[in-house]
Each structure stands twice: as C-alpha cells, then as structure tokens.
Amino acid sequence: MLVLSRAIGETISIGDDIALHIIELNGSQVKFGVEAPAGVNVHRAEVYQKILERQAAEAPATNP
C-alpha cells in the first residue's frame, strides 16, 4: 500500500486516466473527488462488496 500526504487542492494521479482531487479536510475525514473515464466504475468498498455478493447470488449454479 502506498500512503501519500496531500493538501486541499492537490491531486493524486493513478495511471494516465484517473485522478483523485483533495477537496476538503474536516478532522479525520477527507473529501475527495474522483475523475475517471466513463467506463470505469467507482464505488465505496462496502458498496462494491454488496454488488459482488448480489452478482454471485444471481449467477446460475454450475455443475462440475
């Protein structure tokens, strides 16, 4: 895991197409904006986990 320190108004780049913009700091909370191509899905981890669980439940059972 890479840990970075940034100030309000600064940006973190991920590859060529994704940027995290630091918008606001409030105590121990950070508000940031995600700039990514339209085809890239961005979710909070707990939301993404629920999506994966729902997809697994909806997937047809396969017999070996």
C-alpha positions as MATLAB code, in Angstrom:
seq = 'MLVLSRAIGETISIGDDIALHIIELNGSQVKFGVEAPAGVNVHRAEVYQKILERQAAEAPATNP';
ca = [
       0.000    0.000    0.000;
       1.253    3.427   -0.917;
       0.445    6.130    1.631;
       0.543    9.741    0.443;
       0.093   13.087    2.118;
      -1.748   15.748    0.151;
      -3.210   19.155    0.930;
      -6.509   20.671   -0.182;
      -6.415   21.420   -3.906;
      -3.737   18.835   -4.641;
      -4.233   15.761   -6.820;
      -3.131   12.143   -6.842;
      -2.814   10.546  -10.304;
      -3.459    6.841  -10.897;
      -2.163    5.827  -14.284;
      -2.973    8.132  -17.193;
      -6.750    8.266  -16.759;
      -7.664    8.516  -13.065;
      -7.165   11.444  -10.686;
      -8.148   11.928   -7.041;
      -8.659   15.582   -6.123;
      -8.467   16.550   -2.442;
     -11.493   18.787   -1.868;
     -11.867   19.208    1.885;
     -10.342   18.120    5.186;
     -12.549   18.004    8.267;
     -10.892   16.497   11.337;
     -10.152   12.868   10.476;
     -12.302   12.912    7.321;
     -11.143   13.648    3.807;
     -13.480   14.627    0.978;
     -12.079   13.895   -2.451;
     -13.332   13.828   -5.995;
     -12.610   11.014   -8.424;
     -12.034   11.850  -12.071;
     -12.115    8.725  -14.244;
     -13.209    7.693  -17.737;
     -16.919    6.929  -18.149;
     -16.208    3.194  -18.465;
     -14.527    2.980  -15.050;
     -16.885    2.154  -12.190;
     -16.079    3.871   -8.888;
     -17.665    2.588   -5.667;
     -17.019    2.725   -1.935;
     -15.571   -0.641   -0.839;
     -18.670   -1.685    1.135;
     -20.950   -0.892   -1.814;
     -18.708   -2.801   -4.221;
     -18.731   -5.826   -1.881;
     -22.544   -5.846   -1.905;
     -22.537   -5.648   -5.717;
     -20.220   -8.665   -5.882;
     -22.376  -10.600   -3.415;
     -25.537   -9.815   -5.398;
     -23.879  -10.882   -8.658;
     -22.713  -14.151   -7.079;
     -26.225  -14.854   -5.773;
     -27.770  -14.156   -9.180;
     -25.231  -16.231  -11.131;
     -26.556  -19.573  -12.342;
     -25.180  -22.513  -10.401;
     -22.668  -24.560  -12.382;
     -22.252  -28.312  -12.017;
     -18.695  -29.652  -12.387;
];
